[in-house]
Coordinates of C-alpha atoms in Angstrom, one line a residue:
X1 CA -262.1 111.8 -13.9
X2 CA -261.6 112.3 -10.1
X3 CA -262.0 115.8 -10.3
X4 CA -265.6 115.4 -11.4
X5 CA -266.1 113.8 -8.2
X6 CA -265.0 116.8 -6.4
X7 CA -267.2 119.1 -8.7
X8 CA -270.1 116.6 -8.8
X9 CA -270.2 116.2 -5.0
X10 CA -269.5 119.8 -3.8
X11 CA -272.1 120.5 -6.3
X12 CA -274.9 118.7 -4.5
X13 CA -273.6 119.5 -1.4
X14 CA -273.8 123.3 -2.2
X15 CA -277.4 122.8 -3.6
X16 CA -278.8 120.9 -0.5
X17 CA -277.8 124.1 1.8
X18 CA -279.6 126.3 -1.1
X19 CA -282.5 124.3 -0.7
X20 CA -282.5 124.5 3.3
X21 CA -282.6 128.1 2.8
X22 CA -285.3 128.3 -0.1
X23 CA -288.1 126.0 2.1
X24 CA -287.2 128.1 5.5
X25 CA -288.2 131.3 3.6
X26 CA -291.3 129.4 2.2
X27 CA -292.2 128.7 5.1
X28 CA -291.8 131.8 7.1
X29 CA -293.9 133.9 3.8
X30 CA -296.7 134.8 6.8
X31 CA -294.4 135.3 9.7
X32 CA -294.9 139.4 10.0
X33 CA -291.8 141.0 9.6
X34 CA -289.6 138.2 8.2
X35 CA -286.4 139.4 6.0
X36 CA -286.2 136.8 3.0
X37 CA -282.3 134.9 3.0
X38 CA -280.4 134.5 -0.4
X39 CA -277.0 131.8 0.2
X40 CA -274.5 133.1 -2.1
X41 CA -271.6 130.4 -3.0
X42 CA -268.3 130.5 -3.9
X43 CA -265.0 128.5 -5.2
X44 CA -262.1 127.5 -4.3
X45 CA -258.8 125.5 -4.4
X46 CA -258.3 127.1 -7.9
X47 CA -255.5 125.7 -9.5
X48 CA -253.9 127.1 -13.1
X49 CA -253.7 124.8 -15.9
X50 CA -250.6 124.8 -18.5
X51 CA -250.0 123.1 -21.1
X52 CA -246.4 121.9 -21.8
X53 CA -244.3 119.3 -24.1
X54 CA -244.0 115.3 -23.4
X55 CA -240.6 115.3 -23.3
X56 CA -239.4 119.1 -22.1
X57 CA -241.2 120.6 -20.0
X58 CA -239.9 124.6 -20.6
X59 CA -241.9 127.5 -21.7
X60 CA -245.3 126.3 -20.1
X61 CA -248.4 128.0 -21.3
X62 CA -251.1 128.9 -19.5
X63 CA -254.4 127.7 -20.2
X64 CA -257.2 128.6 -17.6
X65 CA -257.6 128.9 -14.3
X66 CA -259.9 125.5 -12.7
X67 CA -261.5 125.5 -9.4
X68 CA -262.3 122.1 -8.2
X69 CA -265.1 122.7 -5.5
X70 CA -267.7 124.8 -5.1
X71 CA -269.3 126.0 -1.6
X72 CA -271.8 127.9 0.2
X73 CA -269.7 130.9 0.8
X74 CA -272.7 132.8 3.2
X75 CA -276.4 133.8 3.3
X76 CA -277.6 137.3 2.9
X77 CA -280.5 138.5 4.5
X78 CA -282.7 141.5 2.5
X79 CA -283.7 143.8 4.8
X80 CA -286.1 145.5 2.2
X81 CA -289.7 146.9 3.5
X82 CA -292.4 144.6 3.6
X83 CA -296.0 145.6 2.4
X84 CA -298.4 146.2 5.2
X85 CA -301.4 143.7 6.3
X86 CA -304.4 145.8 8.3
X87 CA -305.3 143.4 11.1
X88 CA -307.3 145.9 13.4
X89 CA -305.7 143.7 16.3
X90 CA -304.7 146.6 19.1
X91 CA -301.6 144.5 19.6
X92 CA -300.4 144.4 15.9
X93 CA -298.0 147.4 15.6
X94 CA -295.9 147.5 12.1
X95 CA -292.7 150.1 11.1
X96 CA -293.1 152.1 8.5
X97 CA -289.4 152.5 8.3
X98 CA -285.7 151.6 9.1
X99 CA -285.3 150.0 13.1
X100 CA -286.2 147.9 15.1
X101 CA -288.4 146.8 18.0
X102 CA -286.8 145.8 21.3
X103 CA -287.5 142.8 23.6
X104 CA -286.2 141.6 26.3
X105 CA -284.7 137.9 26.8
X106 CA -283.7 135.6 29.0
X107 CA -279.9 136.4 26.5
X108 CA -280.4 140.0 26.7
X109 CA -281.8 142.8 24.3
X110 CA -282.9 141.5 20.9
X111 CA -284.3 143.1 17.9
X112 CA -287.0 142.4 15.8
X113 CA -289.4 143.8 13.1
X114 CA -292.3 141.1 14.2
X115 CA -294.7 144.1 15.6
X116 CA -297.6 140.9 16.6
X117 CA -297.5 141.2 20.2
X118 CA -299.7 139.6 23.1
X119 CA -299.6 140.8 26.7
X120 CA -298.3 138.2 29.3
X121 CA -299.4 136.5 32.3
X122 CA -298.5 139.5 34.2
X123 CA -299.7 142.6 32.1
X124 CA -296.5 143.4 30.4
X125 CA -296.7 144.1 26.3
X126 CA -294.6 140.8 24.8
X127 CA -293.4 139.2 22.1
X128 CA -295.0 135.5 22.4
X129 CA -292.7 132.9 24.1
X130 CA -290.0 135.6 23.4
X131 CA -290.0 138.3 26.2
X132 CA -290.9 141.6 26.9
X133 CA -291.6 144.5 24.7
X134 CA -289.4 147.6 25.9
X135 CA -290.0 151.3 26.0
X136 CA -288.3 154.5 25.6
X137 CA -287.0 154.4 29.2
X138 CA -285.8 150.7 28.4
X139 CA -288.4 149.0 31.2
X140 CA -291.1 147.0 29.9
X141 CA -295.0 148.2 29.0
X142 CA -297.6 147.2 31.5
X143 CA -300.8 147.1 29.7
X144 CA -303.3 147.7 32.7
X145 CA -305.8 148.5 30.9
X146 CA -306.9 147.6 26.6
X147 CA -308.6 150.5 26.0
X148 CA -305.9 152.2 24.7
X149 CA -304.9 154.2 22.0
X150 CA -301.8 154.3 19.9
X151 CA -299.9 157.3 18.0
X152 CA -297.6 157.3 14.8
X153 CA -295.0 157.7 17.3
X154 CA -295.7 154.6 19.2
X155 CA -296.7 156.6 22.5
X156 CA -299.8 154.2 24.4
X157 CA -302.1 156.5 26.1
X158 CA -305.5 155.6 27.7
X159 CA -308.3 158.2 28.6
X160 CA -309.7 157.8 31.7
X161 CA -313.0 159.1 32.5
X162 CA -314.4 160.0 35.9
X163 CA -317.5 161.4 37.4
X164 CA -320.5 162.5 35.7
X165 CA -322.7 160.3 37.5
X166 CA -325.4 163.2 38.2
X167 CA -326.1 166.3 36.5
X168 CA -324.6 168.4 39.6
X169 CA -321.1 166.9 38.7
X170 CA -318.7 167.0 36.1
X171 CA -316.8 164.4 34.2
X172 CA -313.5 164.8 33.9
X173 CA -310.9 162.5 31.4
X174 CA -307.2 162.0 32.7
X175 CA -304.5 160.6 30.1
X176 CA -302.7 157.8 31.4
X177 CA -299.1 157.1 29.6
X178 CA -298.6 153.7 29.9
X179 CA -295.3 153.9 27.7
X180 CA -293.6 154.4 24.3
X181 CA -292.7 151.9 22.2
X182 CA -288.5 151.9 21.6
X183 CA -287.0 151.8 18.3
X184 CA -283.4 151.2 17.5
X185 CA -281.6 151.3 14.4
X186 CA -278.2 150.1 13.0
X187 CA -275.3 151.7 11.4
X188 CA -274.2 148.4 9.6
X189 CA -277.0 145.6 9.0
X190 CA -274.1 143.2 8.2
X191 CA -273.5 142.8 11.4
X192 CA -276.8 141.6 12.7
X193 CA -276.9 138.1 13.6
X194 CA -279.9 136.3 12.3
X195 CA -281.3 134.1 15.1
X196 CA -285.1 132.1 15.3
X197 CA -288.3 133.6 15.1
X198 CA -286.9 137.0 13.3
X199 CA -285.0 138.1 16.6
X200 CA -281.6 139.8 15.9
X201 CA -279.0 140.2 17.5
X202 CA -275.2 142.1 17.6
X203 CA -272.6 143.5 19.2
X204 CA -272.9 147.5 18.0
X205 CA -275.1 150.0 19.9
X206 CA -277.7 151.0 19.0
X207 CA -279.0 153.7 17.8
X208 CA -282.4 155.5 18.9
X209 CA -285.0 156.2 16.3
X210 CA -286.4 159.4 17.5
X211 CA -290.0 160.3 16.4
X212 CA -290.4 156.6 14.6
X213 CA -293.0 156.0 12.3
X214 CA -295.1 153.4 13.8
X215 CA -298.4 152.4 12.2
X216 CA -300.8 150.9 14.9
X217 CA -303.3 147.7 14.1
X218 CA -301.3 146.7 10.8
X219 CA -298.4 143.9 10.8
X220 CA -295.6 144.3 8.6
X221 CA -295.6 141.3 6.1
X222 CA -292.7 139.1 5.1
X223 CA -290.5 140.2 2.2
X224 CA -290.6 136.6 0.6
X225 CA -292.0 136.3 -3.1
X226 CA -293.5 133.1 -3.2
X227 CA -293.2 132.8 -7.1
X228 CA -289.2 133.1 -6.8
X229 CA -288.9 131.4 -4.5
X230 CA -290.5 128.2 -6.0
X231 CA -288.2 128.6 -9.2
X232 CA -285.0 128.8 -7.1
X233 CA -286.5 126.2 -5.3
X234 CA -287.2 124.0 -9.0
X235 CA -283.4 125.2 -10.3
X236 CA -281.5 124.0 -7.2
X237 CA -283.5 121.1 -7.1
X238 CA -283.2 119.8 -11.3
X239 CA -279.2 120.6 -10.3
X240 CA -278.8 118.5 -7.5
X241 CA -280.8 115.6 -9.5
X242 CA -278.5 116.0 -12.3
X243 CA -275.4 116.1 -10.5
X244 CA -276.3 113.0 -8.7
X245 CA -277.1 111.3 -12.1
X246 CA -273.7 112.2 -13.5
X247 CA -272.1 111.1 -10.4
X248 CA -273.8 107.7 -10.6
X249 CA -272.6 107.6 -14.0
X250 CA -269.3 108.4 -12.9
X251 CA -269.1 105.9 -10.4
X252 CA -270.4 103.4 -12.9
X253 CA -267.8 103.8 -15.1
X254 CA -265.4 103.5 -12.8
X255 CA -266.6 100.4 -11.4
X256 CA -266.6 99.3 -15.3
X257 CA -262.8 100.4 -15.3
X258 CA -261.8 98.2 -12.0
X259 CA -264.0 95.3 -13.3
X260 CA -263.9 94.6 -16.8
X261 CA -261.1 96.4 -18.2
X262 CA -258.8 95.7 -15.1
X263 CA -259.0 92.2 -16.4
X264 CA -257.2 92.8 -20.2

């Protein structure tokens, strides 16, 4: 009896983190490059069962192996590609492969694939409320001026025409680099700490993505599948409403057995 308590409980317990993670993936679905979680759970306290004679106790036979709780051993993150979403935004930048962008935090160098940037108060290429974009050389972009134009190696150029005001002179166009956008990669994802608004972080170094395959005015979308996630969503949650209807039952009975029959 009392270890359906422990299964019963640990049960719902277990299913209630599941469900944390399900609604935080639904609810990141349009956050750009958003890696979907999966919590993975475990047993333990497994204890082997035998089976033995009333009187002598020799020559015990096993039976099975029980495990009396179950637990939310860890959460996975799926670092599969996401599809791409044109936006035609000249701040939207999406990677077309492995890495990472960089930004700079108030707690150091974190890593993101969320290419939706802004440019701050003070001209510099950011992620909003999250710091600033670095480049190549590991300072931050100024953005002086939006007429810019973008490669499929993340290099930010702007054309600058001058002169050709009168027919006597000529015009001449200077290219102005304002910066390269830096990509890192990872030797082991498992390592990456998942922290809010998709920024990673970790204690390797990292690796630089030379030549990376940036696509310009496209966002990378989340990874999330709305449809599976609604049935994990309905599975957890007809588990944890049946666990908590056994348990009731449970607890019923035993009141029963401390009321009734406690009486005889």
């Amino acid at each position: 009896m009392y270890q359906g308590f422990y299964n019963l409980t640990s049960g719902m317990l277990t299913q209630s983190r599941n469900l944390n993670v399900i609604s935080n993936n639904m609810v990141n679905v349009q956050t750009a490059g958003y890696k979907r979680d999966k919590m993975v759970s475990t047993t333990f306290q497994e204890e082997m069962l035998y089976r033995t004679g009333k009187r002598y106790k020799e020559g015990a036979e096993e039976l099975a192996t029980t495990s009396k709780i179950r637990t939310a051993e860890r959460t996975y993150v799926n670092y599969e590609q996401g599809s791409f979403d044109v936006t035609d935004g000249i701040f939207d930048f999406a990677l077309a492969e492995k890495g990472f962008f960089c930004i700079q935090t108030p707690m150091g160098v974190r890593y993101t694939r969320n290419g939706s940037f802004c440019v701050d108060d003070e001209g510099y290429l950011s992620l909003n409320g999250m710091g600033r974009v670095l480049g190549s050389d590991g300072q931050p972009i100024a953005i002086d001026n939006e007429n810019f134009t973008v490669d499929g190696r993340g290099n930010i150029r702007v054309s600058v025409t001058t002169g050709g005001g009168s027919e006597d002179e000529a015009a001449t166009t200077e290219v102005h680099e304002l910066g390269t956008l830096r990509v890192v990669d990872f030797e082991d994802y498992e390592q990456l700490h998942k922290e809010d608004y998709g920024l990673y972080s970790t204690g390797q170094a990292p690796q630089e993505v030379e030549n990376p395959p940036i696509v310009w005015r496209t966002l990378e979308r989340s990874n999330v599948d709305m449809v599976e996630e609604m049935v994990s969503m309905m599975t957890s949650q007809r588990a944890l409403q049946s666990a908590a209807q056994v348990l009731k039952m449970y607890d019923q009975l035993l009141s029963k057995a401390a009321t009734d029959v406690g009486r005889l």
